[in-house]
mmCIF file of C-alpha atoms in Angstrom:
data_model
loop_
_atom_site.group_PDB
_atom_site.id
_atom_site.type_symbol
_atom_site.label_atom_id
_atom_site.label_comp_id
_atom_site.label_asym_id
_atom_site.label_seq_id
_atom_site.Cartn_x
_atom_site.Cartn_y
_atom_site.Cartn_z
ATOM 1 C CA MET A 217 14.145 -17.478 8.726
ATOM 2 C CA LYS A 218 12.171 -15.517 11.287
ATOM 3 C CA ALA A 219 13.210 -14.390 14.764
ATOM 4 C CA LEU A 220 10.605 -16.556 16.552
ATOM 5 C CA PRO A 221 10.333 -19.753 14.497
ATOM 6 C CA ASN A 222 8.469 -22.630 16.168
ATOM 7 C CA ILE A 223 6.940 -20.363 18.844
ATOM 8 C CA LYS A 224 3.205 -20.985 19.138
ATOM 9 C CA VAL A 225 0.930 -18.381 20.688
ATOM 10 C CA LEU A 226 -2.694 -18.811 21.748
ATOM 11 C CA ASP A 227 -4.196 -15.317 21.604
ATOM 12 C CA LEU A 228 -7.393 -14.936 23.639
ATOM 13 C CA THR A 229 -7.291 -11.124 23.542
ATOM 14 C CA ARG A 230 -9.344 -8.484 21.825
ATOM 15 C CA VAL A 231 -9.454 -4.710 21.212
ATOM 16 C CA LEU A 232 -5.921 -3.226 21.335
ATOM 17 C CA ALA A 233 -3.324 -4.001 24.021
ATOM 18 C CA GLY A 234 -3.360 -7.789 23.607
ATOM 19 C CA PRO A 235 -3.780 -7.881 19.819
ATOM 20 C CA TYR A 236 -0.957 -5.324 19.465
ATOM 21 C CA CYS A 237 1.331 -7.592 21.493
ATOM 22 C CA THR A 238 0.445 -10.706 19.539
ATOM 23 C CA MET A 239 0.780 -8.906 16.199
ATOM 24 C CA ILE A 240 4.363 -8.055 17.113
ATOM 25 C CA LEU A 241 4.996 -11.696 18.003
ATOM 26 C CA GLY A 242 3.404 -12.703 14.693
ATOM 27 C CA ASP A 243 5.541 -10.197 12.805
ATOM 28 C CA LEU A 244 8.575 -11.834 14.414
ATOM 29 C CA GLY A 245 7.492 -15.214 13.069
ATOM 30 C CA ALA A 246 5.459 -16.786 15.867
ATOM 31 C CA ASP A 247 2.450 -18.887 14.876
ATOM 32 C CA VAL A 248 -0.324 -16.821 16.471
ATOM 33 C CA ILE A 249 -3.797 -18.321 16.768
ATOM 34 C CA LYS A 250 -6.429 -15.647 17.415
ATOM 35 C CA VAL A 251 -9.282 -17.168 19.425
ATOM 36 C CA GLU A 252 -12.747 -15.580 19.337
ATOM 37 C CA ALA A 253 -16.286 -16.714 20.034
ATOM 38 C CA PRO A 254 -18.202 -18.101 17.041
ATOM 39 C CA GLY A 255 -19.105 -15.222 14.727
ATOM 40 C CA GLY A 256 -16.252 -13.089 16.055
ATOM 41 C CA SER A 257 -16.018 -11.393 19.449
ATOM 42 C CA ASP A 258 -13.298 -8.794 18.944
ATOM 43 C CA ASP A 259 -15.304 -5.567 19.300
ATOM 44 C CA THR A 260 -12.917 -3.655 17.044
ATOM 45 C CA ARG A 261 -14.175 -5.529 13.987
ATOM 46 C CA LYS A 262 -17.153 -3.153 14.148
ATOM 47 C CA TRP A 263 -15.302 0.020 15.196
ATOM 48 C CA GLY A 264 -15.792 1.949 11.963
ATOM 49 C CA PRO A 265 -16.138 3.439 9.483
ATOM 50 C CA PRO A 266 -13.952 3.115 7.572
ATOM 51 C CA PHE A 267 -14.410 -0.530 6.625
ATOM 52 C CA ILE A 268 -12.896 -2.759 3.971
ATOM 53 C CA ALA A 269 -14.580 -6.058 3.121
ATOM 54 C CA ASN A 270 -16.751 -5.623 6.244
ATOM 55 C CA GLU A 271 -13.742 -5.319 8.563
ATOM 56 C CA SER A 272 -12.928 -2.028 10.276
ATOM 57 C CA ALA A 273 -9.661 -0.219 9.695
ATOM 58 C CA TYR A 274 -9.231 -0.337 13.483
ATOM 59 C CA TYR A 275 -9.316 -4.139 13.509
ATOM 60 C CA LEU A 276 -6.878 -4.323 10.601
ATOM 61 C CA CYS A 277 -4.236 -2.283 12.443
ATOM 62 C CA THR A 278 -3.328 -4.982 14.996
ATOM 63 C CA ASN A 279 -4.277 -8.382 13.603
ATOM 64 C CA ARG A 280 -2.008 -9.290 10.704
ATOM 65 C CA ASN A 281 0.200 -12.387 10.774
ATOM 66 C CA LYS A 282 -2.352 -14.427 12.729
ATOM 67 C CA ARG A 283 -4.623 -17.380 12.083
ATOM 68 C CA ALA A 284 -8.190 -17.283 13.386
ATOM 69 C CA LEU A 285 -10.022 -19.926 15.395
ATOM 70 C CA THR A 286 -13.505 -19.636 16.897
ATOM 71 C CA ILE A 287 -14.351 -21.420 20.158
ATOM 72 C CA ASN A 288 -17.222 -21.008 22.580
ATOM 73 C CA LEU A 289 -15.350 -20.870 25.896
ATOM 74 C CA ARG A 290 -18.619 -21.043 27.793
ATOM 75 C CA THR A 291 -18.872 -24.711 26.848
ATOM 76 C CA VAL A 292 -16.910 -27.574 28.388
ATOM 77 C CA GLN A 293 -16.004 -28.812 24.892
ATOM 78 C CA GLY A 294 -14.645 -25.389 23.976
ATOM 79 C CA ARG A 295 -12.474 -25.185 27.072
ATOM 80 C CA ASN A 296 -11.221 -28.701 26.398
ATOM 81 C CA ILE A 297 -10.081 -27.572 22.937
ATOM 82 C CA ILE A 298 -8.030 -24.821 24.584
ATOM 83 C CA LYS A 299 -6.473 -27.376 26.931
ATOM 84 C CA LYS A 300 -5.573 -29.585 23.991
ATOM 85 C CA LEU A 301 -3.972 -26.663 22.122
ATOM 86 C CA VAL A 302 -2.080 -25.629 25.262
ATOM 87 C CA LYS A 303 -0.139 -28.904 25.159
ATOM 88 C CA SER A 304 1.793 -27.681 22.115
ATOM 89 C CA SER A 305 1.717 -23.937 22.817
ATOM 90 C CA ASP A 306 4.526 -21.773 24.146
ATOM 91 C CA VAL A 307 2.421 -18.765 25.138
ATOM 92 C CA ILE A 308 -1.195 -18.103 26.027
ATOM 93 C CA ILE A 309 -2.310 -14.501 26.449
ATOM 94 C CA HIS A 310 -5.697 -13.154 27.486
ATOM 95 C CA ASN A 311 -7.325 -9.900 28.572
ATOM 96 C CA PHE A 312 -10.513 -11.211 30.153
ATOM 97 C CA LYS A 313 -11.642 -9.695 33.428
ATOM 98 C CA THR A 314 -9.665 -10.868 36.445
ATOM 99 C CA GLY A 315 -11.044 -14.216 37.574
ATOM 100 C CA ALA A 316 -12.609 -15.259 34.255
ATOM 101 C CA MET A 317 -9.906 -17.769 33.314
ATOM 102 C CA GLU A 318 -10.023 -19.248 36.821
ATOM 103 C CA LYS A 319 -13.813 -19.615 36.578
ATOM 104 C CA TRP A 320 -13.418 -21.532 33.315
ATOM 105 C CA GLY A 321 -10.742 -23.847 34.673
ATOM 106 C CA LEU A 322 -8.120 -22.188 32.483
ATOM 107 C CA SER A 323 -5.974 -20.576 35.167
ATOM 108 C CA TYR A 324 -2.179 -20.585 34.993
ATOM 109 C CA GLU A 325 -2.054 -23.144 37.778
ATOM 110 C CA GLU A 326 -4.318 -25.547 35.864
ATOM 111 C CA LEU A 327 -2.805 -24.994 32.416
ATOM 112 C CA SER A 328 0.762 -25.283 33.698
ATOM 113 C CA GLN A 329 -0.140 -28.785 34.897
ATOM 114 C CA ILE A 330 -0.794 -29.623 31.243
ATOM 115 C CA ASN A 331 2.332 -27.837 29.960
ATOM 116 C CA GLU A 332 4.934 -26.745 32.531
ATOM 117 C CA GLN A 333 6.771 -24.742 29.863
ATOM 118 C CA LEU A 334 3.721 -22.564 29.142
ATOM 119 C CA ILE A 335 4.093 -18.806 29.471
ATOM 120 C CA PHE A 336 0.770 -17.369 30.625
ATOM 121 C CA CYS A 337 0.263 -13.616 30.120
ATOM 122 C CA SER A 338 -2.667 -11.706 31.569
ATOM 123 C CA ILE A 339 -3.423 -8.102 30.529
ATOM 124 C CA SER A 340 -5.991 -6.205 32.574
ATOM 125 C CA GLY A 341 -6.908 -2.698 33.615
ATOM 126 C CA PHE A 342 -5.504 -2.834 37.145
ATOM 127 C CA GLY A 343 -3.741 -6.174 37.485
ATOM 128 C CA GLU A 344 -4.527 -9.185 39.627
ATOM 129 C CA THR A 345 -3.822 -7.615 43.022
ATOM 130 C CA GLY A 346 -4.788 -4.424 44.830
ATOM 131 C CA PRO A 347 -8.094 -2.746 45.702
ATOM 132 C CA LEU A 348 -8.987 -2.095 42.035
ATOM 133 C CA LYS A 349 -8.362 -5.618 40.752
ATOM 134 C CA GLY A 350 -11.273 -6.881 38.723
ATOM 135 C CA GLN A 351 -12.409 -3.443 37.644
ATOM 136 C CA PRO A 352 -12.506 -2.939 33.858
ATOM 137 C CA GLY A 353 -9.958 -0.599 32.306
ATOM 138 C CA TYR A 354 -10.212 1.303 29.037
ATOM 139 C CA ASP A 355 -7.459 3.488 27.663
ATOM 140 C CA ALA A 356 -9.049 6.906 28.243
ATOM 141 C CA MET A 357 -9.850 6.227 31.896
ATOM 142 C CA ILE A 358 -6.375 4.785 32.453
ATOM 143 C CA GLN A 359 -4.801 7.903 30.935
ATOM 144 C CA ALA A 360 -6.903 9.848 33.442
ATOM 145 C CA MET A 361 -6.248 7.705 36.515
ATOM 146 C CA GLY A 362 -2.600 7.059 35.664
ATOM 147 C CA GLY A 363 -1.642 10.735 35.655
ATOM 148 C CA LEU A 364 -1.078 11.241 31.942
ATOM 149 C CA MET A 365 -4.050 13.551 31.362
ATOM 150 C CA SER A 366 -2.957 15.762 34.257
ATOM 151 C CA ILE A 367 0.233 16.671 32.368
ATOM 152 C CA THR A 368 -1.221 16.695 28.839
ATOM 153 C CA GLY A 369 -2.809 19.858 27.523
ATOM 154 C CA SER A 370 -2.383 23.527 28.363
ATOM 155 C CA LYS A 371 -3.778 25.762 31.066
ATOM 156 C CA GLU A 372 -6.272 26.992 28.478
ATOM 157 C CA SER A 373 -7.399 23.527 27.321
ATOM 158 C CA GLY A 374 -7.252 21.791 30.666
ATOM 159 C CA PRO A 375 -6.304 18.094 30.908
ATOM 160 C CA THR A 376 -6.626 16.191 27.625
ATOM 161 C CA LYS A 377 -5.910 12.650 26.528
ATOM 162 C CA VAL A 378 -3.295 11.728 23.957
ATOM 163 C CA GLY A 379 -4.742 11.318 20.446
ATOM 164 C CA VAL A 380 -3.947 7.605 20.255
ATOM 165 C CA ALA A 381 -4.520 4.894 22.880
ATOM 166 C CA VAL A 382 -1.057 5.052 24.429
ATOM 167 C CA ALA A 383 -1.996 3.194 27.626
ATOM 168 C CA ASP A 384 -3.170 0.211 25.585
ATOM 169 C CA LEU A 385 -0.241 0.358 23.182
ATOM 170 C CA SER A 386 2.394 0.654 25.896
ATOM 171 C CA ALA A 387 0.775 -2.235 27.795
ATOM 172 C CA GLY A 388 1.027 -4.281 24.609
ATOM 173 C CA LEU A 389 4.697 -3.401 24.293
ATOM 174 C CA TYR A 390 5.441 -4.278 27.928
ATOM 175 C CA ALA A 391 3.595 -7.573 27.487
ATOM 176 C CA THR A 392 5.725 -8.331 24.439
ATOM 177 C CA ILE A 393 8.925 -7.548 26.345
ATOM 178 C CA ALA A 394 7.871 -9.748 29.272
ATOM 179 C CA ILE A 395 6.933 -12.662 26.997
ATOM 180 C CA LEU A 396 10.236 -12.491 25.134
ATOM 181 C CA ALA A 397 12.115 -12.346 28.451
ATOM 182 C CA ALA A 398 10.167 -15.347 29.765
ATOM 183 C CA LEU A 399 10.891 -17.312 26.589
ATOM 184 C CA ASN A 400 14.588 -16.586 27.010
ATOM 185 C CA GLU A 401 14.566 -17.532 30.706
ATOM 186 C CA ARG A 402 12.791 -20.769 29.836
ATOM 187 C CA ASN A 403 15.846 -21.776 27.816
ATOM 188 C CA ASN A 404 17.710 -22.057 31.125
ATOM 189 C CA SER A 405 15.017 -23.261 33.531
ATOM 190 C CA GLY A 406 12.866 -25.329 31.201
ATOM 191 C CA LYS A 407 9.818 -23.827 32.871
ATOM 192 C CA GLY A 408 7.193 -21.269 31.961
ATOM 193 C CA GLN A 409 5.763 -18.604 34.238
ATOM 194 C CA LYS A 410 2.861 -16.237 34.736
ATOM 195 C CA ILE A 411 2.982 -12.605 33.578
ATOM 196 C CA ASP A 412 0.600 -10.007 35.057
ATOM 197 C CA ILE A 413 0.458 -6.810 32.957
ATOM 198 C CA SER A 414 -1.703 -3.902 34.096
ATOM 199 C CA LEU A 415 -2.632 -0.858 31.998
ATOM 200 C CA PHE A 416 -2.527 1.189 35.204
ATOM 201 C CA ASP A 417 1.013 0.062 36.081
ATOM 202 C CA THR A 418 2.120 0.635 32.513
ATOM 203 C CA GLN A 419 0.765 4.167 32.429
ATOM 204 C CA ILE A 420 2.563 5.025 35.662
ATOM 205 C CA ALA A 421 5.809 3.624 34.270
ATOM 206 C CA MET A 422 5.354 5.687 31.103
ATOM 207 C CA LEU A 423 5.341 8.903 33.154
ATOM 208 C CA ALA A 424 9.140 8.440 33.160
ATOM 209 C CA ASN A 425 10.957 11.724 33.914
ATOM 210 C CA VAL A 426 7.741 13.438 35.044
ATOM 211 C CA ALA A 427 7.220 10.781 37.711
ATOM 212 C CA SER A 428 10.867 11.009 38.720
ATOM 213 C CA ASN A 429 10.606 14.792 39.019
ATOM 214 C CA TYR A 430 7.711 14.361 41.455
ATOM 215 C CA LEU A 431 9.353 11.587 43.489
ATOM 216 C CA ILE A 432 12.522 13.636 43.939
ATOM 217 C CA SER A 433 11.025 17.101 44.457
ATOM 218 C CA GLY A 434 7.570 16.395 45.868
ATOM 219 C CA LYS A 435 6.202 19.045 43.506
ATOM 220 C CA VAL A 436 3.048 18.038 41.618
ATOM 221 C CA PRO A 437 3.706 18.350 37.846
ATOM 222 C CA GLU A 438 1.673 20.970 36.001
ATOM 223 C CA LEU A 439 0.214 21.250 32.539
ATOM 224 C CA HIS A 440 2.920 22.472 30.191
ATOM 225 C CA GLY A 441 1.036 22.194 26.912
ATOM 226 C CA ASN A 442 3.602 21.716 24.173
ATOM 227 C CA GLU A 443 6.442 22.907 26.375
ATOM 228 C CA HIS A 444 8.858 20.610 28.215
ATOM 229 C CA PRO A 445 9.013 20.483 32.031
ATOM 230 C CA ASN A 446 12.812 20.134 32.074
ATOM 231 C CA ILE A 447 14.158 21.759 28.884
ATOM 232 C CA VAL A 448 13.808 25.221 27.291
ATOM 233 C CA PRO A 449 13.288 25.829 24.399
ATOM 234 C CA TYR A 450 11.624 22.535 23.435
ATOM 235 C CA GLN A 451 8.287 23.207 21.723
ATOM 236 C CA PRO A 452 6.496 24.422 18.583
ATOM 237 C CA PHE A 453 7.005 27.996 17.412
ATOM 238 C CA HIS A 454 4.839 29.942 14.983
ATOM 239 C CA THR A 455 6.569 31.062 11.778
ATOM 240 C CA LYS A 456 5.172 33.144 8.934
ATOM 241 C CA ASP A 457 3.529 30.097 7.363
ATOM 242 C CA GLY A 458 3.068 27.404 9.968
ATOM 243 C CA GLN A 459 4.442 25.815 13.127
ATOM 244 C CA LEU A 460 7.877 24.293 13.601
ATOM 245 C CA VAL A 461 9.011 22.289 16.615
ATOM 246 C CA VAL A 462 12.436 23.262 17.921
ATOM 247 C CA ALA A 463 13.987 20.803 20.365
ATOM 248 C CA VAL A 464 17.081 22.223 22.058
ATOM 249 C CA GLY A 465 18.580 19.554 24.301
ATOM 250 C CA ASN A 466 21.774 21.171 25.560
ATOM 251 C CA ASP A 467 23.656 24.451 25.926
ATOM 252 C CA THR A 468 25.635 23.976 22.715
ATOM 253 C CA GLN A 469 22.448 23.590 20.701
ATOM 254 C CA PHE A 470 21.032 26.714 22.355
ATOM 255 C CA GLU A 471 24.139 28.628 21.301
ATOM 256 C CA LYS A 472 23.713 27.442 17.713
ATOM 257 C CA LEU A 473 20.007 28.343 17.754
ATOM 258 C CA CYS A 474 20.811 31.897 18.789
ATOM 259 C CA GLN A 475 23.391 32.172 16.028
ATOM 260 C CA VAL A 476 21.007 30.808 13.364
ATOM 261 C CA ILE A 477 18.168 33.206 14.188
ATOM 262 C CA GLY A 478 20.395 36.227 14.799
ATOM 263 C CA LEU A 479 20.111 36.497 18.568
ATOM 264 C CA ASP A 480 23.800 36.255 19.458
ATOM 265 C CA SER A 481 23.201 38.874 22.144
ATOM 266 C CA LEU A 482 21.408 36.253 24.255
ATOM 267 C CA LEU A 483 24.651 34.319 24.636
ATOM 268 C CA ALA A 484 26.023 36.994 26.943
ATOM 269 C CA ASP A 485 22.829 37.145 29.000
ATOM 270 C CA SER A 486 23.340 35.337 32.318
ATOM 271 C CA ARG A 487 19.591 34.589 32.526
ATOM 272 C CA PHE A 488 19.950 32.096 29.674
ATOM 273 C CA ALA A 489 23.497 30.773 30.168
ATOM 274 C CA THR A 490 22.453 27.247 31.207
ATOM 275 C CA ASN A 491 19.371 25.087 30.839
ATOM 276 C CA ALA A 492 18.614 25.501 34.542
ATOM 277 C CA LYS A 493 18.738 29.284 34.103
ATOM 278 C CA ARG A 494 16.552 29.083 31.007
ATOM 279 C CA LEU A 495 13.973 27.091 32.967
ATOM 280 C CA GLU A 496 14.050 29.727 35.692
ATOM 281 C CA ASN A 497 13.511 32.479 33.112
ATOM 282 C CA ARG A 498 11.305 30.506 30.710
ATOM 283 C CA GLU A 499 8.745 33.221 29.958
ATOM 284 C CA GLU A 500 11.280 35.961 29.241
ATOM 285 C CA LEU A 501 13.252 33.735 26.883
ATOM 286 C CA LEU A 502 10.208 32.409 25.044
ATOM 287 C CA ASN A 503 8.836 35.892 24.459
ATOM 288 C CA ILE A 504 12.097 36.863 22.740
ATOM 289 C CA LEU A 505 12.311 33.665 20.667
ATOM 290 C CA LYS A 506 8.649 33.770 19.590
ATOM 291 C CA GLU A 507 8.936 37.345 18.334
ATOM 292 C CA THR A 508 12.050 36.570 16.294
ATOM 293 C CA ILE A 509 10.985 33.198 14.873
ATOM 294 C CA LEU A 510 7.672 34.681 13.697
ATOM 295 C CA ASN A 511 9.703 36.557 11.046
ATOM 296 C CA TRP A 512 10.972 33.330 9.465
ATOM 297 C CA LYS A 513 9.387 31.055 6.867
ATOM 298 C CA LYS A 514 8.974 27.525 8.179
ATOM 299 C CA ALA A 515 10.972 25.745 5.469
ATOM 300 C CA ASP A 516 13.824 28.258 5.577
ATOM 301 C CA LEU A 517 14.215 28.029 9.335
ATOM 302 C CA HIS A 518 13.947 24.244 9.324
ATOM 303 C CA GLU A 519 16.704 23.983 6.731
ATOM 304 C CA LYS A 520 18.978 26.304 8.733
ATOM 305 C CA LEU A 521 18.352 24.496 11.999
ATOM 306 C CA VAL A 522 18.962 21.060 10.526
ATOM 307 C CA GLY A 523 22.154 22.370 8.938
ATOM 308 C CA ALA A 524 23.314 23.563 12.354
ATOM 309 C CA GLY A 525 22.550 20.221 13.975
ATOM 310 C CA ILE A 526 19.541 21.449 15.927
ATOM 311 C CA PRO A 527 16.623 18.964 16.096
ATOM 312 C CA SER A 528 13.535 20.479 14.520
ATOM 313 C CA GLY A 529 10.543 19.455 12.456
ATOM 314 C CA PRO A 530 7.234 20.754 11.129
ATOM 315 C CA ILE A 531 3.934 19.627 12.629
ATOM 316 C CA GLN A 532 2.648 17.254 9.947
ATOM 317 C CA ASN A 533 -0.834 15.855 9.584
ATOM 318 C CA VAL A 534 -1.246 12.114 8.945
ATOM 319 C CA LYS A 535 -1.542 12.635 5.177
ATOM 320 C CA GLU A 536 1.760 14.500 5.163
ATOM 321 C CA VAL A 537 3.379 11.761 7.239
ATOM 322 C CA PHE A 538 2.440 9.042 4.760
ATOM 323 C CA GLU A 539 3.443 11.165 1.770
ATOM 324 C CA HIS A 540 6.885 11.883 3.221
ATOM 325 C CA PRO A 541 9.762 10.137 1.418
ATOM 326 C CA GLN A 542 11.235 9.023 4.759
ATOM 327 C CA THR A 543 8.079 7.005 5.437
ATOM 328 C CA SER A 544 8.399 5.298 2.063
ATOM 329 C CA GLU A 545 12.124 4.662 2.413
ATOM 330 C CA ARG A 546 11.579 3.034 5.811
ATOM 331 C CA ASN A 547 8.820 0.745 4.434
ATOM 332 C CA MET A 548 6.287 2.048 6.925
ATOM 333 C CA VAL A 549 3.398 1.230 4.579
ATOM 334 C CA VAL A 550 3.024 -2.369 3.445
ATOM 335 C CA LYS A 551 0.518 -4.086 1.177
ATOM 336 C CA ALA A 552 -1.189 -7.304 2.177
ATOM 337 C CA ALA A 553 -3.472 -9.583 0.221
ATOM 338 C CA PHE A 554 -7.033 -9.523 1.536
ATOM 339 C CA PRO A 555 -10.131 -11.624 0.749
ATOM 340 C CA ASN A 556 -12.198 -10.125 -2.091
ATOM 341 C CA GLN A 557 -9.751 -7.221 -2.403
ATOM 342 C CA GLU A 558 -6.687 -6.677 -4.545
ATOM 343 C CA SER A 559 -4.768 -5.681 -1.403
ATOM 344 C CA VAL A 560 -5.017 -3.650 1.795
ATOM 345 C CA SER A 561 -2.555 -1.031 3.056
ATOM 346 C CA LEU A 562 -1.186 -1.546 6.573
ATOM 347 C CA VAL A 563 1.306 0.321 8.721
ATOM 348 C CA GLY A 564 4.704 -1.356 8.482
ATOM 349 C CA SER A 565 6.700 -2.657 11.437
ATOM 350 C CA PRO A 566 9.265 -0.344 13.045
ATOM 351 C CA LEU A 567 11.440 -3.397 13.781
ATOM 352 C CA LYS A 568 14.277 -3.422 11.238
ATOM 353 C CA MET A 569 16.396 -6.566 11.524
ATOM 354 C CA SER A 570 19.211 -7.479 9.152
ATOM 355 C CA ARG A 571 18.692 -11.260 8.961
ATOM 356 C CA THR A 572 15.291 -12.098 10.430
ATOM 357 C CA LYS A 573 13.302 -9.573 8.461
ATOM 358 C CA ILE A 574 9.693 -8.642 9.187
ATOM 359 C CA SER A 575 7.105 -9.330 6.510
ATOM 360 C CA VAL A 576 3.344 -9.672 6.252
ATOM 361 C CA GLU A 577 2.722 -13.373 5.690
ATOM 362 C CA ARG A 578 -0.965 -13.359 6.624
ATOM 363 C CA HIS A 579 -3.722 -10.776 6.240
ATOM 364 C CA PRO A 580 -5.802 -9.851 9.320
ATOM 365 C CA PRO A 581 -8.061 -12.899 9.415
ATOM 366 C CA LYS A 582 -11.808 -13.197 9.233
ATOM 367 C CA ALA A 583 -13.344 -14.604 12.410
ATOM 368 C CA GLY A 584 -12.745 -18.352 12.459
ATOM 369 C CA GLU A 585 -11.079 -18.307 9.037
ATOM 370 C CA HIS A 586 -8.641 -21.098 9.974
ATOM 371 C CA THR A 587 -10.732 -23.092 12.459
ATOM 372 C CA GLU A 588 -10.799 -26.353 10.522
ATOM 373 C CA GLU A 589 -7.144 -26.048 9.536
ATOM 374 C CA ILE A 590 -6.003 -25.521 13.126
ATOM 375 C CA LEU A 591 -8.166 -28.258 14.642
ATOM 376 C CA THR A 592 -7.031 -30.724 11.985
ATOM 377 C CA GLU A 593 -3.406 -29.935 12.854
ATOM 378 C CA HIS A 594 -4.199 -30.792 16.472
ATOM 379 C CA GLY A 595 -5.670 -34.192 15.721
ATOM 380 C CA PHE A 596 -9.397 -33.507 15.332
ATOM 381 C CA SER A 597 -11.128 -35.604 12.683
ATOM 382 C CA GLU A 598 -13.589 -34.274 10.098
ATOM 383 C CA GLU A 599 -16.397 -35.970 12.027
ATOM 384 C CA GLU A 600 -15.361 -34.363 15.312
ATOM 385 C CA ILE A 601 -15.115 -30.934 13.706
ATOM 386 C CA ALA A 602 -18.528 -31.342 12.111
ATOM 387 C CA LEU A 603 -20.040 -32.299 15.486
ATOM 388 C CA LEU A 604 -18.399 -29.310 17.215
ATOM 389 C CA LYS A 605 -19.920 -27.041 14.572
ATOM 390 C CA LYS A 606 -23.336 -28.624 14.987
ATOM 391 C CA GLU A 607 -23.205 -28.089 18.744
ATOM 392 C CA ASN A 608 -22.075 -24.425 18.303
ATOM 393 C CA VAL A 609 -18.779 -25.077 20.072
ATOM 394 C CA ILE A 610 -16.773 -23.637 17.167
#
C-alpha cells in the first residue's frame, strides 16, 4: 500500500520545480502522467552531458514514478484529450507562462466545470498577480531578485548563487505541500481549488530568520560567507588537514567546545559569556578559535566534538557523500530498471515511512512511452489513437 493510492495527477510541467513536485507525489504512490509535446518538450532531457540511453542525468533526477503521454496542446484535439483526462484526475499541475492555460481553454474555471473536485496547481516565476506577473522566472534570477544572492557569499567573493537550484526545488516542495493540503481539505468540502505557487514568493519565504531579522530591526542583512548572522561560532574552521564545520547552537555547547580544544580561559571572559556577547565580539573570538583549531587534525577534532555533543562535520565533496556509510544505510541511492540498460542509479527519497514505504516502481520515462496505454485506459479505440498519431496530435 502506498500513501496516495488512487490519486491521479496530470503533470504538464517541465524543467525542475514542477517535475520535482510530481516526482514526490509519484513516490508517494500517485499515478502521475507526464504530458509533453510529441517528441518530448521537457528541455532537461537535453541538459547534458552526462547522458544515459540518450537521456540526461538532469532529466533522470526528477522524473521517476511517472508515465509519459505526448499531446500537441496547440491543437483542439489535443486540448480535448486533456479535458477527457481531467474528468478522472485529482490534480493537474502546469508551469506554462501566466495566461497560456486560459488561452487554450484549460483554465481552472473551465476545467473545474468538468470536474469540480479537481485541484489545479500553477507554478510560475512571479505568480498570477502583481506587476511582474507573466514574466518568465528561472532559478538563478529568482535567487538574485528574491534576496538570496545578497546574503550568499563573502565580502571577497561578492554575491553568489547557491550551487543547486534551491528556488526551483523549494517551489516544488511548497507546491507538494499545497496539493496535499488541498486533497485533505477536499475530503471535507468535496471540492477542488486553485493553487498559485510563485518562485519569487517561495524564495522570499525561504529567507526565514534573515527576513525576520530585517523586518524586526530594519537593518539590511550583509554577506556573512560561511558564518551565521545570529550564532557564533557556526562555520568551517581550517585544521591541519582540511576544513571542519563547527555548529555551536547554545551557551552550553560553547562551554564544551572551549573545554575540548583547551580554551577553558574563555569561559571566564565576559566578552564571550553569551551568544549575544559572542556576536558583539565575533572577530576577537574567531581569531582565537581559528589559531587554536589550526593545530588539530580534522578527524581527531571531529571525534572529540561529536563525543562532547557538539554538532560538527567535515566538508565533503559529492563523491565522499555517496561513499559514506550513512548514505548507504539510509538508502539514499536506489537502482531502477531502464530501457536498454541493466539499471540506472537515482537519488533515493528522504521520506521514510513505516507502512507506506517509498519505492521506485517506474523508471524516468521516454517521451510518450505510455501514450497508447493511457489513452486506451481512457476509452480511446485503436482506430482513434492511430488517427491522432497520423494528425500529429499525439
